[in-house]
Short mmCIF file of C-alpha atoms in Angstrom, two decimals:
data_model
loop_
_atom_site.label_atom_id
_atom_site.label_comp_id
_atom_site.label_asym_id
_atom_site.label_seq_id
_atom_site.Cartn_x
_atom_site.Cartn_y
_atom_site.Cartn_z
CA MET A 1 187.99 103.39 61.22
CA THR A 2 190.53 101.97 58.80
CA ASP A 3 188.62 102.83 55.67
CA PRO A 4 189.96 106.21 54.53
CA ALA A 5 187.19 106.91 52.03
CA PRO A 6 183.82 105.84 53.32
CA GLU A 7 181.09 106.01 50.71
CA PRO A 8 178.08 107.68 52.31
CA HIS A 9 175.81 104.91 51.06
CA THR A 10 177.71 102.04 52.60
CA PRO A 11 178.15 103.05 56.23
CA GLN A 12 180.34 100.50 57.93
CA GLY A 13 181.36 99.69 61.45
CA GLU A 14 184.96 100.11 62.39
CA SER A 15 185.75 96.50 61.84
CA CYS A 16 183.86 95.41 58.77
CA HIS A 17 186.63 93.48 57.11
CA ALA A 18 184.92 92.53 53.93
CA HIS A 19 185.54 95.48 51.64
CA THR A 20 184.91 93.46 48.57
CA GLU A 21 182.44 93.92 45.80
CA THR A 22 180.56 90.83 46.81
CA HIS A 23 180.07 91.64 50.47
CA LEU A 24 177.87 94.34 51.97
CA CYS A 25 178.24 95.17 55.62
CA MET A 26 175.31 96.11 57.81
CA PRO A 27 175.18 99.76 58.89
CA GLU A 28 176.74 100.02 62.37
CA ASP A 29 173.85 101.88 63.98
CA ALA A 30 171.24 99.46 62.65
CA ARG A 31 173.33 96.56 63.89
CA VAL A 32 173.63 97.97 67.40
CA LYS A 33 170.01 99.07 67.59
CA ALA A 34 168.68 95.74 66.31
CA ALA A 35 170.88 93.81 68.74
CA ARG A 36 169.52 95.86 71.64
CA ARG A 37 165.95 95.20 70.59
CA LEU A 38 166.61 91.48 70.19
CA ALA A 39 168.08 91.35 73.69
CA ILE A 40 164.82 92.79 75.02
CA ALA A 41 162.74 90.39 72.90
CA ARG A 42 164.82 87.48 74.21
CA GLY A 43 164.11 88.51 77.81
CA HIS A 44 160.41 88.76 77.05
CA LEU A 45 160.40 85.39 75.27
CA GLU A 46 162.18 83.78 78.21
CA SER A 47 159.59 85.18 80.65
CA VAL A 48 156.78 83.71 78.50
CA ARG A 49 158.55 80.33 78.45
CA ARG A 50 158.95 80.47 82.23
CA SER A 51 155.27 81.37 82.65
CA LEU A 52 154.44 78.01 81.07
CA GLU A 53 155.96 76.27 84.10
CA ASN A 54 152.95 77.50 86.06
CA PRO A 55 150.01 75.10 85.61
CA ASP A 56 147.63 77.98 86.26
CA VAL A 57 148.78 79.97 83.25
CA TYR A 58 145.94 80.88 80.88
CA CYS A 59 146.20 80.13 77.15
CA VAL A 60 144.99 83.53 76.02
CA ASP A 61 147.51 85.34 78.22
CA VAL A 62 150.28 83.25 76.63
CA LEU A 63 148.98 84.04 73.14
CA LYS A 64 148.92 87.77 73.94
CA GLN A 65 152.46 87.67 75.33
CA LEU A 66 153.72 85.77 72.29
CA LYS A 67 152.13 88.40 70.08
CA ALA A 68 154.04 91.07 71.99
CA VAL A 69 157.30 89.14 71.53
CA GLN A 70 156.56 88.81 67.81
CA GLY A 71 156.00 92.55 67.68
CA ALA A 72 159.37 93.20 69.35
CA ILE A 73 161.17 90.93 66.87
CA GLU A 74 159.26 92.60 64.05
CA GLY A 75 160.57 95.92 65.36
CA ALA A 76 164.15 94.65 65.28
CA ALA A 77 163.61 93.32 61.76
CA ALA A 78 162.29 96.74 60.71
CA VAL A 79 165.53 98.33 61.93
CA VAL A 80 167.57 95.84 59.90
CA LEU A 81 165.35 96.30 56.85
CA ARG A 82 165.59 100.09 56.99
CA GLY A 83 169.36 99.92 57.26
CA HIS A 84 169.47 97.51 54.33
CA LEU A 85 167.24 99.69 52.16
CA GLU A 86 169.29 102.81 52.90
CA ALA A 87 172.76 101.29 52.71
CA HIS A 88 172.40 98.58 50.09
CA VAL A 89 169.17 98.71 48.11
CA ALA A 90 169.14 102.47 47.42
CA THR A 91 172.66 102.15 45.98
CA ALA A 92 172.19 98.89 44.09
CA HIS A 93 171.92 100.45 40.63
CA GLU A 94 175.23 102.23 41.13
CA ARG A 95 176.90 98.99 42.12
CA GLY A 96 175.13 97.14 39.34
CA ASP A 97 173.84 94.31 41.52
CA GLU A 98 170.20 95.44 41.70
CA GLN A 99 168.89 92.16 40.30
CA LYS A 100 170.50 90.11 43.04
CA ILE A 101 169.58 92.66 45.72
CA VAL A 102 165.94 92.79 44.68
CA ASP A 103 165.66 89.02 44.24
CA GLU A 104 166.94 88.25 47.72
CA LEU A 105 164.74 90.93 49.27
CA MET A 106 161.63 89.62 47.54
CA GLU A 107 162.54 86.17 48.85
CA VAL A 108 162.58 87.55 52.38
CA PHE A 109 159.17 89.16 51.94
CA LYS A 110 157.56 85.96 50.68
CA TYR A 111 154.93 84.72 53.14
CA THR A 112 155.54 87.60 55.50
CA MET B 1 144.71 65.78 91.55
CA THR B 2 142.03 66.92 93.96
CA ASP B 3 139.24 67.10 91.43
CA PRO B 4 137.44 63.74 91.62
CA ALA B 5 135.40 64.22 88.45
CA PRO B 6 137.49 65.75 85.71
CA GLU B 7 135.40 66.96 82.80
CA PRO B 8 136.97 65.61 79.62
CA HIS B 9 136.90 69.07 78.10
CA THR B 10 139.03 70.74 80.72
CA PRO B 11 142.15 68.57 80.89
CA GLN B 12 144.32 69.81 83.70
CA GLY B 13 147.81 69.20 84.89
CA GLU B 14 148.27 67.65 88.30
CA SER B 15 148.76 70.97 89.97
CA CYS B 16 146.28 73.36 88.42
CA HIS B 17 144.95 74.88 91.62
CA ALA B 18 142.32 77.13 90.21
CA HIS B 19 139.24 74.95 90.04
CA THR B 20 136.91 77.87 89.88
CA GLU B 21 134.33 78.80 87.34
CA THR B 22 136.28 81.84 86.31
CA HIS B 23 139.63 80.17 85.68
CA LEU B 24 140.55 77.83 82.86
CA CYS B 25 143.81 75.94 83.03
CA MET B 26 145.94 75.23 79.98
CA PRO B 27 146.02 71.60 78.84
CA GLU B 28 149.14 69.98 80.32
CA ASP B 29 150.48 68.56 77.04
CA ALA B 30 150.06 71.86 75.19
CA ARG B 31 151.82 73.66 78.02
CA VAL B 32 154.81 71.30 77.96
CA LYS B 33 155.03 71.18 74.17
CA ALA B 34 154.79 74.96 73.79
CA ALA B 35 157.44 75.49 76.47
CA ARG B 36 159.80 73.17 74.65
CA ARG B 37 159.29 75.01 71.38
CA LEU B 38 159.82 78.37 73.04
CA ALA B 39 163.08 77.14 74.53
CA ILE B 40 164.25 76.30 71.01
CA ALA B 41 163.05 79.64 69.66
CA ARG B 42 164.88 81.43 72.47
CA GLY B 43 168.12 79.67 71.54
CA HIS B 44 167.66 80.61 67.91
CA LEU B 45 166.85 84.22 68.82
CA GLU B 46 169.94 84.43 71.02
CA SER B 47 172.13 83.14 68.17
CA VAL B 48 170.72 85.83 65.87
CA ARG B 49 171.40 88.49 68.49
CA ARG B 50 174.94 87.23 68.88
CA SER B 51 175.44 87.23 65.10
CA LEU B 52 174.89 90.99 65.23
CA GLU B 53 178.12 91.37 67.20
CA ASN B 54 179.94 90.46 64.01
CA PRO B 55 180.39 93.59 61.85
CA ASP B 56 180.49 91.38 58.75
CA VAL B 57 176.96 90.06 59.26
CA TYR B 58 174.71 90.64 56.25
CA CYS B 59 171.29 92.30 56.67
CA VAL B 60 169.43 89.79 54.53
CA ASP B 61 170.83 86.85 56.49
CA VAL B 62 169.63 88.48 59.71
CA LEU B 63 166.18 89.06 58.21
CA LYS B 64 165.97 85.42 57.13
CA GLN B 65 167.01 84.19 60.57
CA LEU B 66 164.49 86.46 62.27
CA LYS B 67 161.81 85.06 59.97
CA ALA B 68 162.77 81.55 61.10
CA VAL B 69 162.55 82.62 64.76
CA GLN B 70 159.12 84.12 64.11
CA GLY B 71 158.08 80.83 62.52
CA ALA B 72 159.21 78.91 65.60
CA ILE B 73 157.27 81.23 67.93
CA GLU B 74 154.29 80.96 65.59
CA GLY B 75 154.55 77.19 65.94
CA ALA B 76 154.50 77.44 69.74
CA ALA B 77 151.51 79.79 69.54
CA ALA B 78 149.72 77.26 67.31
CA VAL B 79 150.20 74.61 70.00
CA VAL B 80 148.72 76.93 72.62
CA LEU B 81 145.86 77.94 70.33
CA ARG B 82 144.96 74.34 69.50
CA GLY B 83 144.93 73.42 73.18
CA HIS B 84 142.75 76.44 73.92
CA LEU B 85 140.29 75.61 71.14
CA GLU B 86 140.00 71.99 72.25
CA ALA B 87 139.90 72.53 76.01
CA HIS B 88 138.14 75.86 76.39
CA VAL B 89 136.49 77.13 73.21
CA ALA B 90 134.82 73.86 72.13
CA THR B 91 133.21 73.63 75.58
CA ALA B 92 132.29 77.29 76.02
CA HIS B 93 128.59 76.87 75.27
CA GLU B 94 128.30 74.21 77.96
CA ARG B 95 129.96 76.48 80.50
CA GLY B 96 127.93 79.44 79.25
CA ASP B 97 130.89 81.80 78.83
CA GLU B 98 131.10 81.67 75.02
CA GLN B 99 130.72 85.42 74.66
CA LYS B 100 133.75 86.14 76.85
CA ILE B 101 135.73 83.28 75.28
CA VAL B 102 135.02 84.42 71.72
CA ASP B 103 135.63 88.10 72.49
CA GLU B 104 139.05 87.50 73.99
CA LEU B 105 140.03 85.17 71.14
CA MET B 106 138.99 87.70 68.49
CA GLU B 107 141.07 90.28 70.36
CA VAL B 108 144.12 88.02 70.03
CA PHE B 109 143.56 87.55 66.30
CA LYS B 110 143.34 91.28 65.65
CA TYR B 111 146.22 92.47 63.48
CA THR B 112 147.70 89.00 63.24
CA MET C 1 111.96 82.97 60.44
CA THR C 2 110.30 79.60 59.94
CA ASP C 3 112.39 77.72 62.45
CA PRO C 4 110.24 77.60 65.58
CA ALA C 5 112.93 76.40 67.95
CA PRO C 6 116.26 77.95 67.14
CA GLU C 7 119.08 76.48 69.15
CA PRO C 8 121.04 79.46 70.48
CA HIS C 9 124.29 77.93 69.35
CA THR C 10 123.30 77.21 65.78
CA PRO C 11 121.60 80.37 64.56
CA GLN C 12 120.34 79.76 61.07
CA GLY C 13 118.84 81.82 58.30
CA GLU C 14 115.34 81.08 57.21
CA SER C 15 116.46 78.91 54.37
CA CYS C 16 119.35 76.84 55.62
CA HIS C 17 118.19 73.49 54.31
CA ALA C 18 120.90 71.31 55.66
CA HIS C 19 119.74 70.47 59.16
CA THR C 20 121.89 67.42 59.32
CA GLU C 21 124.52 66.40 61.77
CA THR C 22 127.23 66.77 59.17
CA HIS C 23 126.39 70.25 57.98
CA LEU C 24 126.73 73.50 59.89
CA CYS C 25 125.13 76.61 58.51
CA MET C 26 126.65 80.04 58.84
CA PRO C 27 124.88 82.42 61.22
CA GLU C 28 122.55 84.61 59.17
CA ASP C 29 123.76 87.94 60.55
CA ALA C 30 127.43 87.06 59.98
CA ARG C 31 126.60 85.98 56.44
CA VAL C 32 124.83 89.23 55.61
CA LYS C 33 127.40 91.43 57.33
CA ALA C 34 130.35 89.67 55.68
CA ALA C 35 128.69 89.89 52.25
CA ARG C 36 128.19 93.63 52.70
CA ARG C 37 131.84 94.10 53.64
CA LEU C 38 133.03 92.02 50.70
CA ALA C 39 130.93 94.13 48.33
CA ILE C 40 132.75 97.21 49.62
CA ALA C 41 136.13 95.49 49.36
CA ARG C 42 135.32 94.46 45.79
CA GLY C 43 134.55 98.07 44.87
CA HIS C 44 137.81 99.21 46.43
CA LEU C 45 139.76 96.46 44.66
CA GLU C 46 138.19 97.41 41.33
CA SER C 47 139.17 101.06 41.83
CA VAL C 48 142.77 100.01 42.51
CA ARG C 49 142.77 97.85 39.38
CA ARG C 50 141.42 100.76 37.37
CA SER C 51 144.05 103.09 38.81
CA LEU C 52 146.66 100.86 37.16
CA GLU C 53 145.36 101.93 33.74
CA ASN C 54 146.88 105.33 34.45
CA PRO C 55 150.60 105.31 33.52
CA ASP C 56 151.20 108.04 36.10
CA VAL C 57 150.10 105.90 39.03
CA TYR C 58 152.75 105.61 41.75
CA CYS C 59 153.81 102.19 43.09
CA VAL C 60 153.63 103.17 46.73
CA ASP C 61 150.10 104.52 46.35
CA VAL C 62 149.04 101.21 44.81
CA LEU C 63 150.70 99.29 47.65
CA LYS C 64 148.89 101.43 50.23
CA GLN C 65 145.54 100.94 48.51
CA LEU C 66 146.09 97.18 48.29
CA LYS C 67 146.85 97.15 52.00
CA ALA C 68 143.53 98.89 52.64
CA VAL C 69 141.72 96.31 50.49
CA GLN C 70 143.43 93.52 52.42
CA GLY C 71 142.28 95.16 55.63
CA ALA C 72 138.69 95.24 54.40
CA ILE C 73 138.78 91.55 53.42
CA GLU C 74 140.40 90.81 56.79
CA GLY C 75 137.47 92.58 58.41
CA ALA C 76 134.97 90.42 56.51
CA ALA C 77 136.93 87.30 57.47
CA ALA C 78 136.80 88.40 61.12
CA VAL C 79 133.02 88.57 60.92
CA VAL C 80 132.89 85.04 59.48
CA LEU C 81 135.37 83.76 62.06
CA ARG C 82 133.46 85.26 64.97
CA GLY C 83 130.22 83.72 63.73
CA HIS C 84 131.94 80.38 63.33
CA LEU C 85 133.44 80.50 66.81
CA GLU C 86 130.11 81.40 68.40
CA ALA C 87 127.85 79.11 66.41
CA HIS C 88 130.04 76.09 65.72
CA VAL C 89 133.27 75.98 67.71
CA ALA C 90 131.79 76.91 71.11
CA THR C 91 129.29 74.07 70.70
CA ALA C 92 131.62 71.46 69.22
CA HIS C 93 132.05 69.43 72.42
CA GLU C 94 128.27 69.06 72.74
CA ARG C 95 128.02 67.83 69.16
CA GLY C 96 131.09 65.66 69.64
CA ASP C 97 132.90 66.86 66.51
CA GLU C 98 135.47 69.08 68.24
CA GLN C 99 138.42 67.24 66.70
CA LYS C 100 137.23 67.90 63.15
CA ILE C 101 136.20 71.47 64.02
CA VAL C 102 139.55 72.31 65.61
CA ASP C 103 141.58 70.60 62.87
CA GLU C 104 139.91 72.51 60.06
CA LEU C 105 140.22 75.80 61.96
CA MET C 106 143.93 75.27 62.63
CA GLU C 107 144.32 74.55 58.92
CA VAL C 108 142.80 77.93 58.12
CA PHE C 109 145.11 79.72 60.55
CA LYS C 110 148.23 78.17 59.05
CA TYR C 111 150.44 80.79 57.42
CA THR C 112 148.07 83.58 58.33
CA MET D 1 157.75 103.91 23.07
CA THR D 2 158.33 107.59 22.44
CA ASP D 3 161.12 108.01 24.95
CA PRO D 4 164.33 107.81 22.92
CA ALA D 5 166.68 107.39 25.83
CA PRO D 6 165.16 105.24 28.50
CA GLU D 7 167.24 104.96 31.62
CA PRO D 8 167.35 101.28 32.51
CA HIS D 9 166.44 102.06 36.08
CA THR D 10 163.35 104.08 35.41
CA PRO D 11 161.40 102.10 32.84
CA GLN D 12 158.34 104.03 31.83
CA GLY D 13 155.22 103.35 29.84
CA GLU D 14 154.70 105.23 26.61
CA SER D 15 152.40 107.69 28.23
CA CYS D 16 153.89 108.50 31.58
CA HIS D 17 153.57 112.26 31.39
CA ALA D 18 155.26 113.16 34.57
CA HIS D 19 158.92 113.27 33.69
CA THR D 20 159.74 115.44 36.61
CA GLU D 21 162.15 114.96 39.45
CA THR D 22 159.34 114.63 41.93
CA HIS D 23 157.31 111.99 40.14
CA LEU D 24 158.23 108.36 39.59
CA CYS D 25 156.21 106.29 37.17
CA MET D 26 155.49 102.64 37.68
CA PRO D 27 157.31 100.25 35.35
CA GLU D 28 154.97 99.41 32.47
CA ASP D 29 155.30 95.64 32.74
CA ALA D 30 154.65 95.63 36.50
CA ARG D 31 151.62 97.84 35.96
CA VAL D 32 150.13 95.54 33.33
CA LYS D 33 150.96 92.35 35.21
CA ALA D 34 149.58 93.65 38.52
CA ALA D 35 146.38 94.84 36.82
CA ARG D 36 145.86 91.39 35.32
CA ARG D 37 146.32 89.74 38.70
CA LEU D 38 143.95 92.16 40.38
CA ALA D 39 141.30 91.42 37.74
CA ILE D 40 141.56 87.74 38.64
CA ALA D 41 141.47 88.50 42.37
CA ARG D 42 138.38 90.66 41.84
CA GLY D 43 136.62 87.77 40.08
CA HIS D 44 137.52 85.45 42.91
CA LEU D 45 136.38 87.95 45.53
CA GLU D 46 133.07 88.43 43.72
CA SER D 47 132.50 84.67 43.65
CA VAL D 48 133.11 84.49 47.41
CA ARG D 49 130.68 87.35 47.98
CA ARG D 50 128.09 85.58 45.84
CA SER D 51 128.63 82.33 47.75
CA LEU D 52 127.40 84.17 50.85
CA GLU D 53 123.94 84.48 49.25
CA ASN D 54 123.58 80.74 49.79
CA PRO D 55 122.39 80.04 53.36
CA ASP D 56 124.08 76.64 53.22
CA VAL D 57 127.56 78.08 52.78
CA TYR D 58 130.02 76.89 55.43
CA CYS D 59 132.10 79.38 57.43
CA VAL D 60 135.36 77.51 57.02
CA ASP D 61 134.96 77.31 53.24
CA VAL D 62 134.44 81.07 53.14
CA LEU D 63 137.54 81.63 55.30
CA LYS D 64 139.61 79.41 52.99
CA GLN D 65 138.38 81.22 49.89
CA LEU D 66 139.10 84.61 51.46
CA LYS D 67 142.60 83.41 52.24
CA ALA D 68 143.05 82.49 48.58
CA VAL D 69 141.84 85.94 47.52
CA GLN D 70 144.27 87.55 49.97
CA GLY D 71 147.03 85.43 48.45
CA ALA D 72 146.13 86.66 44.96
CA ILE D 73 146.17 90.30 46.06
CA GLU D 74 149.45 89.64 47.87
CA GLY D 75 150.80 88.30 44.58
CA ALA D 76 149.76 91.49 42.76
CA ALA D 77 151.33 93.58 45.53
CA ALA D 78 154.55 91.59 45.14
CA VAL D 79 154.65 92.50 41.45
CA VAL D 80 154.22 96.18 42.30
CA LEU D 81 156.82 96.00 45.07
CA ARG D 82 159.38 94.30 42.85
CA GLY D 83 158.87 96.92 40.14
CA HIS D 84 159.23 99.68 42.73
CA LEU D 85 162.41 98.20 44.19
CA GLU D 86 163.99 97.78 40.75
CA ALA D 87 162.88 101.06 39.20
CA HIS D 88 162.82 103.47 42.10
CA VAL D 89 164.48 102.16 45.26
CA ALA D 90 167.61 100.74 43.64
CA THR D 91 168.21 104.13 42.01
CA ALA D 92 167.27 106.33 44.96
CA HIS D 93 170.83 107.21 45.98
CA GLU D 94 171.57 108.46 42.48
CA ARG D 95 168.48 110.65 42.52
CA GLY D 96 169.24 111.72 46.08
CA ASP D 97 165.76 111.01 47.43
CA GLU D 98 166.63 107.81 49.33
CA GLN D 99 165.36 109.17 52.63
CA LYS D 100 161.89 109.84 51.27
CA ILE D 101 161.87 106.56 49.30
CA VAL D 102 162.88 104.49 52.30
CA ASP D 103 160.52 106.28 54.69
CA GLU D 104 157.47 105.74 52.53
CA LEU D 105 158.39 102.10 51.93
CA MET D 106 158.85 101.42 55.65
CA GLU D 107 155.43 103.02 56.19
CA VAL D 108 153.92 100.52 53.76
CA PHE D 109 155.55 97.59 55.54
CA LYS D 110 154.24 98.63 58.93
CA TYR D 111 151.78 96.06 60.29
CA THR D 112 152.10 93.86 57.23
#
């Protein structure tokens, strides 16, 4: 940890190099946890793709499996979102960039 | 192809071995097309996972990328669903299994 | 019920006047059940709207209530969808309009 | 406006009586705008419900209309969410209630 004075609201990994006003680093624990979940989702997605090599595979089973994969990715996204809300959105008024922060978040929510 | 009289409503790949009343094979073209899309989605998902190894990655960028991955998987699911509707649901009354077919499809739609 | 010979796959209310090849009537029971659910959803929606007249209302409570209303409408849509699948989609191959039936259904699912 | 010193991050209507630490009032403009949208959505929902009194109504038309109603409610929810993010979430760290604020927001997002 090279940062001698970590603000509690911007938790940062040991090598987040962008300590500028315009860059916000993802909380370390959210980053690690989300990556782990995405690795699992990737394995699941790959097994669904492989199941399509079998001509006997049934459409509805594929649809159910894809739903499960979507749920796993959704879970990873929830980890990222929670980290973002805690580390960046909850502190936006203090930094003074709440308009930008809220705009980009609303953009993400669109059609979700 | 061992089936000498293929019903037009149950298109089957050359090696769908389950010519029984209780098994419905996925249309060959849907199977191939969905597999191709899932391969692309898997590549995209892997690149998002890898991006999380970078401590400078920004939460909102990850959320946007995950949304794109979800869209790609959704697209693959749409291919599977269309094939299922055409090959199995539209012919369910003729086969006499419409109750089972509709029940399992409604189950898939739940919470989607 | 004035229809003396109801086809099992096209259940119709006593006054569906459009017995033509190009028109498909909604199953009576789905129509009644969906209407009842929408009446409940409308009441719930109106109570949420009214709650916004109170300056003390809390955002998160409104969001939760709107989610419940969406769930109720989703429930009504599920009733309509099930009726459509049973009465019109499962019989599409017999009628020969499965392409149109599947196309319009896929259109409805888009972005859902 | 009777409040002589409005904090920019907690905009309040003229009659939000709960100026306590534990209560957060909805921004006036979001409240009014969301109410207007919900009134429109209610009218649309009522017209869909009424359309179900007609035995000739077509399932797919009902599904499309319900999707439009859902979109309108979604739009109202987006107004509420934006107001909440700007007025309450972006200021949560200052108030010190970010854990509660984030938890309840994540709860709302679940299964959405």
